[in-house]
Amino acid sequence: MKTHARVVVIGGGVVGVSTLYHLTHKGWSDVVLVERAELTAGSTWHAAGLLPLFNMSYTVGQLHKYSVDLYKRLQAETGQDVSFHATGNLRIATSRDRMDEYRKYCGTANTIGVPFEIISPKQVKELWPLLELGGTGDTAAIVGGLYHPQDGHIAPADLTMALRKGARAKGAEIYEQTEVTAVARTPAGEWKLTTTKGEITCEHVVCATGNYARQTGRMFGLEIPAIPVEHQYIVYEESPELKAYRQGGGRELAVMREPDQSYYLREERLGWILGPYEAGAPARFADGVPSWFGKSLFDGDLDRLVPHIEGAQRRVPALANCGIKDIVNGPISYTPDGSALIGPAWGLPNVWLNEGHSFGITAAGGAGWQLAEWIVEGEPGIDLLAVDPRRFGAYAGKRYVVTKNEETYRNVFTIHYPDEERPDARPAKTSPVYDRLKHMGAVFGQRYGWERANWFAPTGVEAKDDWSFRRTNWFEHVGNECRRLRERVGVIDLTPFTKHVVEGPGAEAWLDGLVANKVPTKTGRMALSHALTKRGGIRSEFTITKLDEGRFYVVSAGAAERYDTDLLHKRLPPDGSVRLSNITTSRGCFVVAGPRSRDVLAKLTDTPLDNAAFPWLTGQIAEVGLATDVYLLRVNFVGSLGWELHFPIEYARHLFVALFTAGAEHGIGMAGMRAMESLRMEKSYRMWGSDLTRENTPLEASLDRFVRMNKGDFTGRAALAAQLEKGVPNRFVTLEVHGVTDADPLGNEPLFDAKGRMIGRATSGIYGHVLKKSLAIGYVKPEFCEVGTRVAIEILGERKEATVLVDSPYDPGNQDLRA
Ligand SMILES: Cc1cc2nc3c(=O)[nH]c(=O)nc-3n(C[C@H](O)[C@H](O)[C@H](O)COP(=O)(O)OP(=O)(O)OC[C@H]3O[C@@H](n4cnc5c(N)ncnc54)[C@H](O)[C@@H]3O)c2cc1C
């Protein structure tokens, strides 16, 4: 075995081998893979080999698309047959909501170029003659379907072998029966891996260890939020009806899914494979895979399977006529949100994760492609936030992950509503005023482990969401919250914000090199700033306030805590001139906004709040009520007159009561995240993570005013300069969508010109209750960005007319903010 390599990949499942393959195809040949047993010995060998292109996520959809395209050409490249059966995938629907889900998905598919068809019940029957359309007895009627003609299934072991051949042909080495048992940093900053075959030192390590992710993580001191769940499929004997159909000239049937019965069904040698996602499937190996497990399987659990078998037999009666040959029950890695962990490990240099894959056969190609790009080029080519390992934080401990993974598994086939909030492992992280908010009718959602009020049910209204792709029960109440914030005064609890203090003699210069805007030089000034990637894409967004000489308060999105801490931490200068403190959980945050917000706050503080003493976009340290050391920032994300109060967390209850007492005469009330969404889109405020991602530069986001090209160097500056030279390829617009009666845009809708050519993508959308307009925001080619330009947007399969509005259509001159 080699003793040194540029990269060592740990784990020889399909994901590890794909990573190795792509590293070599990016030109790195000094790469090694070590596998404790033999290739595919983990979950890969027993996977059913389905390759569904369907995925609601813009990111994951792109990874899957890449995989399918790659797998089709692998045989020609490597000579290894991968048994790709391009049967197509058919998903049937038995409700309008399910069809809405498919139509919502079609928007995403269009934006990433995945071919699909929405088909009628008659076409479903033509594609799948052995299926009953239902509508009688206890079998629901099929109302339509979603068909992907170009995907199908593959042989996972053959696929792995083809990737192996492709990697070895370009210089990679693979060592089987070689287990990594310990890791350590060398004084030179490399990684030394101890294996059962000796030691190997490397620059980069990739962990692709599937069900072993927990114990791999422990070697590095990481708590990786990936724990497997039991997953079963049934292999049937030969089916007489299927045999007759095929012998009669019928083509191989598409892989069929009936999500409302939570199963998939595909042909297997004139018999069937039936794979359900059952309720009650337990998480396994939360403390690591025991040594006895090896390449084994669990016993099949027929009781869990029976309801799905019965449902499938009603839909495909031929199933009842063939016996069960085998039940395969294996561990399938899961994460709390069901997406994989692809990207850098937090807190450690050059440690990369490609873990937590539950659709690993489908994802391996794309996951290897993007991770290799990240390692070799320093950046992934697409926005990977949805799979970035740092989207989870320390809250994702063992019990949380077990509970959430079991919930995610049993919900694989439920309808993925845009306003869906799942109940398990909640409440976990709460603001100190959580119980008060609940008492006020809060309907909570969970983000980054935090409970956040989405909206407030008034007295007499049930505090419960009725999830939908259309306007639903919370619409009207959110509208009232919006109006309160524009007409009187409202409070939003934004305690989950990520909060850092950056201080030291080198703080200002260091921050200035990190972000595109000029870091404030005067105490009390504040700047919205973006940390860019080397390619100029938006990586992070920070509101930076100068608290004092050499001391800055840096606020970013609540869900970005680990993601941003990791950036700041990894970029700290080694000379100790900058100190970084993460104070997220020691400060709470209330937004007090609306035309009466000054009157309310003035009763609680002696700090003058008039424009001269406290202008917009400045901050002061103040006493508010009995709370001391409150960072009072005159800024907010709803675009009304207002302040954010960032206070020592122990004052949360006091401040909350004080604000409501002082605000009673002004009609103060709470508002939730959905009102904030609506209000911020009326102001064209871009949201980090959806509107602002590494796929677009701040110039494309039309945030030119937050970029200071002449201030000196900063990360991404060269890329922006090149873009300015060549021409900015996209521009950000706010659109009014016409003719909407109940389905507003939600984000991820394609935009078209008059000739039907795709010219952009909406990244967010909602109804603007104060403007009384259905709104979408997103990117278009620059020739479509002029105010008044007409474009079309596809919402749930329907094309609607839309007009480009002025940026910030509510109060474009920011008069309210300056009032
Ligand atoms: C019943 C079942 C059916 C499935 N069907 C499908 C399907 O149809 N389509 C689909 O896309 N997905 C399917 N999956 C999921 C799929 O099997 C996995 O997502 C995929 O195999 C994961 O691949 P991997 O490389 O991440 O992990 P694995 O295949 O588990 O590979 C990890 C490897 O790491 C090795 N390893 C661990 N620790 C060490 C160490 N310390 N040193 C060296 N080596 C180590 C292990 O031995 C193992 O070989 C199914 C899963 C199950 C259980």
mmCIF file of C-alpha atoms in Angstrom, residues 59 225 337 339-346 353 374 380 383-392 539 562-563 566 694:
data_model
loop_
_atom_site.group_PDB
_atom_site.id
_atom_site.type_symbol
_atom_site.label_atom_id
_atom_site.label_comp_id
_atom_site.label_asym_id
_atom_site.label_seq_id
_atom_site.Cartn_x
_atom_site.Cartn_y
_atom_site.Cartn_z
ATOM 1 C CA THR A 59 -29.915 21.021 -6.018
ATOM 2 C CA PRO A 225 -26.065 13.413 11.619
ATOM 3 C CA ASP A 337 -34.135 16.000 6.227
ATOM 4 C CA SER A 339 -30.818 14.713 1.854
ATOM 5 C CA ALA A 340 -27.211 13.604 1.843
ATOM 6 C CA LEU A 341 -24.196 15.314 3.443
ATOM 7 C CA ILE A 342 -21.907 16.403 0.621
ATOM 8 C CA GLY A 343 -19.155 18.911 1.290
ATOM 9 C CA PRO A 344 -16.603 20.005 3.860
ATOM 10 C CA ALA A 345 -16.695 18.817 7.445
ATOM 11 C CA TRP A 346 -16.999 21.691 9.904
ATOM 12 C CA LEU A 353 -18.058 14.175 3.735
ATOM 13 C CA TRP A 374 -15.117 21.274 -4.658
ATOM 14 C CA PRO A 380 -18.642 23.279 -6.296
ATOM 15 C CA ASP A 383 -25.416 25.592 -5.238
ATOM 16 C CA LEU A 384 -24.998 22.708 -2.777
ATOM 17 C CA LEU A 385 -26.497 24.315 0.311
ATOM 18 C CA ALA A 386 -29.338 21.774 0.376
ATOM 19 C CA VAL A 387 -26.789 18.991 0.889
ATOM 20 C CA ASP A 388 -24.051 20.910 2.705
ATOM 21 C CA PRO A 389 -23.132 18.984 5.892
ATOM 22 C CA ARG A 390 -23.023 22.289 7.811
ATOM 23 C CA ARG A 391 -26.764 22.866 7.374
ATOM 24 C CA PHE A 392 -27.133 20.878 10.602
ATOM 25 C CA ARG A 539 -21.609 32.350 -0.002
ATOM 26 C CA ARG A 562 -22.487 26.204 11.649
ATOM 27 C CA TYR A 563 -22.037 27.170 7.998
ATOM 28 C CA ASP A 566 -17.038 27.406 9.857
ATOM 29 C CA ARG A 694 -23.194 30.676 -4.737
#
